[in-house]
Amino acid sequence: MDTRERLVKAAADLLIEGGKEAVSTRAVASAAGVQAPTLYRLFGDKDGLLDAVAGYGFADYLASKHAMGATGDPVGDLRRGMELHIGFGLAMPAFYLLMYGEPRKREARLEADAMLREIISRIASAGRLAVPVEQAAQFVHAAGMGVVLALIATPEAERDLSLIAFTREKVIAAITTDAAPEESTDIPSRAIALRTALAEDPPLMLSPAERVLLAEWLDRVAK
């Protein structure tokens, strides 16, 4: 490993062993066998180091999300994505808390959030989303994060893992509809689908002002 990799690995090991509080620049530099100025030269500050550690810890998770791919059932894809998210959080609690246990949004988290919105946008395009894309993304994120943090805070022997499926299915039921696109007469769902399609491929015959106005009308219909 080069110096940067040694520092990230040392910080990750300290994080797993003692949580974020154990990841001091002095402890990391000592564990990696380098001087502190080298750490600051490579990462700028402790937050820069923690961003790198978060990316290191989330690499396998993001790779698994990409490998999951897209099927013809976007609701099923969302279900599998939620299972993957919660499974990662329980398997790697130290990295999960670093990523989701504080207000700062690290780069790896932004990538995961974008992947979630992509799945939800496909549900909207299929005419099966009952709420706006951004609202649905917030619901799913809050539910998944809440389940993971609640279970992490509970001694392993006392965890009720049925909470995972219960919460997942309740959220999916709340944000989606069962109707197929050709059968749907749900005007809000159609408005959401059209709003999503317009955002992805804006009609050239409309001026920017007209597009904004149309988006506002569709948002009102969708509520």
CSV table of C-alpha atoms in Angstrom, one decimal:
chain,number,residue,atom,x,y,z
A,1,MET,CA,0.0,0.0,0.0
A,2,ASP,CA,1.1,3.6,-0.6
A,3,THR,CA,1.1,6.2,2.1
A,4,ARG,CA,-2.4,7.4,1.5
A,5,GLU,CA,-3.8,3.8,1.5
A,6,ARG,CA,-1.9,3.0,4.8
A,7,LEU,CA,-3.4,6.1,6.4
A,8,VAL,CA,-6.9,5.3,5.3
A,9,LYS,CA,-6.6,1.6,6.4
A,10,ALA,CA,-5.2,2.7,9.8
A,11,ALA,CA,-8.0,5.2,10.3
A,12,ALA,CA,-10.6,2.5,9.3
A,13,ASP,CA,-9.2,0.0,11.8
A,14,LEU,CA,-9.3,2.6,14.5
A,15,LEU,CA,-12.9,3.5,13.6
A,16,ILE,CA,-14.0,-0.2,13.8
A,17,GLU,CA,-12.2,-0.7,17.1
A,18,GLY,CA,-13.2,2.5,18.9
A,19,GLY,CA,-15.6,4.6,16.9
A,20,LYS,CA,-15.1,8.0,15.5
A,21,GLU,CA,-13.6,9.4,18.7
A,22,ALA,CA,-10.7,7.0,18.3
A,23,VAL,CA,-9.8,8.4,14.9
A,24,SER,CA,-7.5,11.3,15.9
A,25,THR,CA,-4.9,12.5,13.5
A,26,ARG,CA,-2.1,11.6,15.9
A,27,ALA,CA,-3.4,8.1,16.4
A,28,VAL,CA,-3.8,7.5,12.7
A,29,ALA,CA,-0.4,8.9,11.8
A,30,SER,CA,1.2,6.7,14.5
A,31,ALA,CA,-0.6,3.6,13.4
A,32,ALA,CA,0.4,4.2,9.8
A,33,GLY,CA,4.0,4.9,10.7
A,34,VAL,CA,4.1,8.4,9.2
A,35,GLN,CA,4.4,12.0,10.5
A,36,ALA,CA,1.3,14.1,11.1
A,37,PRO,CA,2.3,16.7,8.4
A,38,THR,CA,2.1,13.9,5.8
A,39,LEU,CA,-1.5,13.2,6.8
A,40,TYR,CA,-2.5,16.9,6.5
A,41,ARG,CA,-0.7,17.2,3.1
A,42,LEU,CA,-2.7,14.2,1.8
A,43,PHE,CA,-6.1,14.9,3.3
A,44,GLY,CA,-6.1,18.6,4.3
A,45,ASP,CA,-7.7,18.0,7.7
A,46,LYS,CA,-9.5,15.4,9.8
A,47,ASP,CA,-12.7,15.8,7.8
A,48,GLY,CA,-10.9,15.1,4.6
A,49,LEU,CA,-9.4,11.9,6.2
A,50,LEU,CA,-12.9,10.8,7.4
A,51,ASP,CA,-14.3,11.4,3.9
A,52,ALA,CA,-11.7,9.0,2.5
A,53,VAL,CA,-12.4,6.5,5.3
A,54,ALA,CA,-16.2,6.7,4.5
A,55,GLY,CA,-15.5,6.1,0.9
A,56,TYR,CA,-13.3,3.1,1.8
A,57,GLY,CA,-15.9,1.6,4.0
A,58,PHE,CA,-18.7,2.2,1.5
A,59,ALA,CA,-16.9,0.9,-1.6
A,60,ASP,CA,-18.3,-2.6,-1.4
A,61,TYR,CA,-21.8,-1.3,-0.6
A,62,LEU,CA,-21.8,1.0,-3.6
A,63,ALA,CA,-20.4,-1.7,-5.8
A,64,SER,CA,-23.2,-4.0,-4.6
A,65,LYS,CA,-25.8,-1.3,-5.4
A,66,HIS,CA,-24.4,-0.9,-8.9
A,67,ALA,CA,-24.3,-4.7,-9.4
A,68,MET,CA,-27.9,-5.0,-8.4
A,69,GLY,CA,-28.8,-3.3,-11.7
A,70,ALA,CA,-32.3,-2.4,-12.9
A,71,THR,CA,-35.1,-4.8,-13.7
A,72,GLY,CA,-38.5,-4.3,-15.1
A,73,ASP,CA,-39.9,-4.1,-11.6
A,74,PRO,CA,-38.7,-0.8,-10.1
A,75,VAL,CA,-40.7,-1.4,-6.9
A,76,GLY,CA,-38.9,-4.8,-6.5
A,77,ASP,CA,-35.6,-3.0,-7.1
A,78,LEU,CA,-36.4,-0.5,-4.3
A,79,ARG,CA,-37.2,-3.4,-2.0
A,80,ARG,CA,-33.9,-5.0,-2.7
A,81,GLY,CA,-32.1,-1.7,-2.3
A,82,MET,CA,-33.6,-1.2,1.1
A,83,GLU,CA,-32.6,-4.7,2.2
A,84,LEU,CA,-29.0,-4.0,1.0
A,85,HIS,CA,-28.9,-0.7,2.8
A,86,ILE,CA,-30.1,-2.1,6.1
A,87,GLY,CA,-27.9,-5.2,5.8
A,88,PHE,CA,-24.8,-3.0,5.3
A,89,GLY,CA,-25.6,-0.9,8.3
A,90,LEU,CA,-25.9,-3.8,10.6
A,91,ALA,CA,-22.8,-5.5,9.2
A,92,MET,CA,-20.7,-2.4,9.3
A,93,PRO,CA,-22.1,-0.2,12.1
A,94,ALA,CA,-18.9,2.0,12.5
A,95,PHE,CA,-18.9,3.0,8.9
A,96,TYR,CA,-22.7,3.5,8.8
A,97,LEU,CA,-22.6,5.8,11.8
A,98,LEU,CA,-19.8,7.8,10.2
A,99,MET,CA,-21.9,8.2,7.1
A,100,TYR,CA,-25.4,8.7,8.5
A,101,GLY,CA,-24.9,9.5,12.2
A,102,GLU,CA,-24.0,13.2,11.6
A,103,PRO,CA,-25.3,16.1,9.6
A,104,ARG,CA,-22.3,16.3,7.2
A,105,LYS,CA,-23.1,14.6,3.9
A,106,ARG,CA,-20.0,12.8,2.7
A,107,GLU,CA,-19.3,12.1,-1.0
A,108,ALA,CA,-20.1,8.3,-0.8
A,109,ARG,CA,-23.5,9.1,0.8
A,110,LEU,CA,-24.3,11.6,-2.0
A,111,GLU,CA,-23.7,8.8,-4.5
A,112,ALA,CA,-25.9,6.4,-2.6
A,113,ASP,CA,-28.7,9.1,-2.3
A,114,ALA,CA,-28.5,9.6,-6.1
A,115,MET,CA,-28.9,5.9,-6.7
A,116,LEU,CA,-32.0,5.9,-4.5
A,117,ARG,CA,-33.6,8.7,-6.4
A,118,GLU,CA,-32.9,7.0,-9.7
A,119,ILE,CA,-34.8,3.9,-8.5
A,120,ILE,CA,-37.7,6.1,-7.3
A,121,SER,CA,-37.7,8.1,-10.5
A,122,ARG,CA,-38.2,4.8,-12.4
A,123,ILE,CA,-41.2,4.0,-10.2
A,124,ALA,CA,-42.6,7.4,-11.0
A,125,SER,CA,-42.0,6.8,-14.7
A,126,ALA,CA,-43.9,3.5,-14.4
A,127,GLY,CA,-46.9,5.5,-13.0
A,128,ARG,CA,-46.7,3.7,-9.7
A,129,LEU,CA,-45.5,6.5,-7.4
A,130,ALA,CA,-48.1,8.0,-5.1
A,131,VAL,CA,-46.0,11.0,-3.8
A,132,PRO,CA,-43.4,13.3,-5.5
A,133,VAL,CA,-40.0,11.8,-6.1
A,134,GLU,CA,-38.2,13.9,-3.5
A,135,GLN,CA,-40.7,13.2,-0.8
A,136,ALA,CA,-40.6,9.5,-1.5
A,137,ALA,CA,-36.8,9.5,-1.3
A,138,GLN,CA,-37.0,11.3,2.1
A,139,PHE,CA,-39.5,8.7,3.4
A,140,VAL,CA,-37.3,5.7,2.3
A,141,HIS,CA,-34.1,7.3,3.6
A,142,ALA,CA,-35.7,8.2,7.0
A,143,ALA,CA,-37.2,4.7,7.3
A,144,GLY,CA,-34.0,2.8,6.4
A,145,MET,CA,-31.8,5.0,8.5
A,146,GLY,CA,-34.2,4.8,11.5
A,147,VAL,CA,-34.3,1.1,11.4
A,148,VAL,CA,-30.5,0.7,11.2
A,149,LEU,CA,-29.8,3.2,14.0
A,150,ALA,CA,-32.5,1.7,16.2
A,151,LEU,CA,-31.1,-1.8,15.8
A,152,ILE,CA,-27.5,-0.7,16.2
A,153,ALA,CA,-28.4,0.9,19.5
A,154,THR,CA,-30.1,-2.3,20.7
A,155,PRO,CA,-27.9,-5.2,22.1
A,156,GLU,CA,-27.7,-7.8,19.4
A,157,ALA,CA,-29.4,-10.5,21.5
A,158,GLU,CA,-32.4,-8.2,22.0
A,159,ARG,CA,-32.9,-7.0,18.4
A,160,ASP,CA,-36.3,-7.7,16.8
A,161,LEU,CA,-35.3,-8.2,13.2
A,162,SER,CA,-38.9,-8.3,12.1
A,163,LEU,CA,-38.8,-4.5,12.3
A,164,ILE,CA,-36.8,-4.6,9.0
A,165,ALA,CA,-39.5,-6.2,6.8
A,166,PHE,CA,-42.3,-4.4,8.7
A,167,THR,CA,-40.9,-1.0,8.2
A,168,ARG,CA,-39.8,-1.7,4.6
A,169,GLU,CA,-43.3,-2.9,3.5
A,170,LYS,CA,-45.1,-0.1,5.3
A,171,VAL,CA,-43.0,2.5,3.5
A,172,ILE,CA,-43.3,0.9,0.1
A,173,ALA,CA,-47.1,0.6,0.5
A,174,ALA,CA,-47.3,4.3,1.5
A,175,ILE,CA,-45.4,5.7,-1.5
A,176,THR,CA,-46.5,3.3,-4.3
A,177,THR,CA,-49.6,2.2,-6.0
A,178,ASP,CA,-50.5,-1.3,-7.2
A,179,ALA,CA,-52.1,-0.3,-10.5
A,180,ALA,CA,-50.2,-1.0,-13.7
A,181,PRO,CA,-49.7,2.2,-15.9
A,182,GLU,CA,-52.4,1.2,-18.4
A,183,GLU,CA,-54.9,0.5,-15.7
A,184,SER,CA,-54.2,3.5,-13.5
A,185,THR,CA,-56.9,6.2,-13.1
A,186,ASP,CA,-55.0,7.8,-10.3
A,187,ILE,CA,-54.5,11.4,-11.4
A,188,PRO,CA,-51.8,12.3,-8.8
A,189,SER,CA,-49.7,9.2,-9.9
A,190,ARG,CA,-50.1,10.3,-13.6
A,191,ALA,CA,-49.0,13.8,-12.7
A,192,ILE,CA,-45.9,12.5,-10.9
A,193,ALA,CA,-45.0,10.3,-13.8
A,194,LEU,CA,-45.4,13.2,-16.3
A,195,ARG,CA,-43.4,15.5,-13.9
A,196,THR,CA,-40.6,13.0,-13.8
A,197,ALA,CA,-40.6,12.5,-17.6
A,198,LEU,CA,-40.4,16.3,-18.2
A,199,ALA,CA,-37.5,16.6,-15.8
A,200,GLU,CA,-35.6,13.9,-17.6
A,201,ASP,CA,-36.4,15.1,-21.1
A,202,PRO,CA,-37.7,18.7,-21.2
A,203,PRO,CA,-40.0,19.5,-24.2
A,204,LEU,CA,-38.1,21.8,-26.6
A,205,MET,CA,-41.3,23.5,-27.7
A,206,LEU,CA,-41.8,25.1,-24.2
A,207,SER,CA,-39.8,28.1,-23.0
A,208,PRO,CA,-37.9,27.8,-19.7
A,209,ALA,CA,-40.6,29.9,-18.0
A,210,GLU,CA,-43.4,27.6,-19.4
A,211,ARG,CA,-41.5,24.5,-18.2
A,212,VAL,CA,-41.3,26.0,-14.7
A,213,LEU,CA,-45.1,26.8,-14.8
A,214,LEU,CA,-46.0,23.4,-16.0
A,215,ALA,CA,-43.9,21.7,-13.3
A,216,GLU,CA,-45.6,23.9,-10.7
A,217,TRP,CA,-49.1,22.8,-12.0
A,218,LEU,CA,-48.1,19.2,-11.9
A,219,ASP,CA,-46.7,19.4,-8.4
A,220,ARG,CA,-50.0,20.9,-7.3
A,221,VAL,CA,-52.0,18.1,-9.0
A,222,ALA,CA,-49.7,15.5,-7.4
A,223,LYS,CA,-50.5,16.6,-3.9
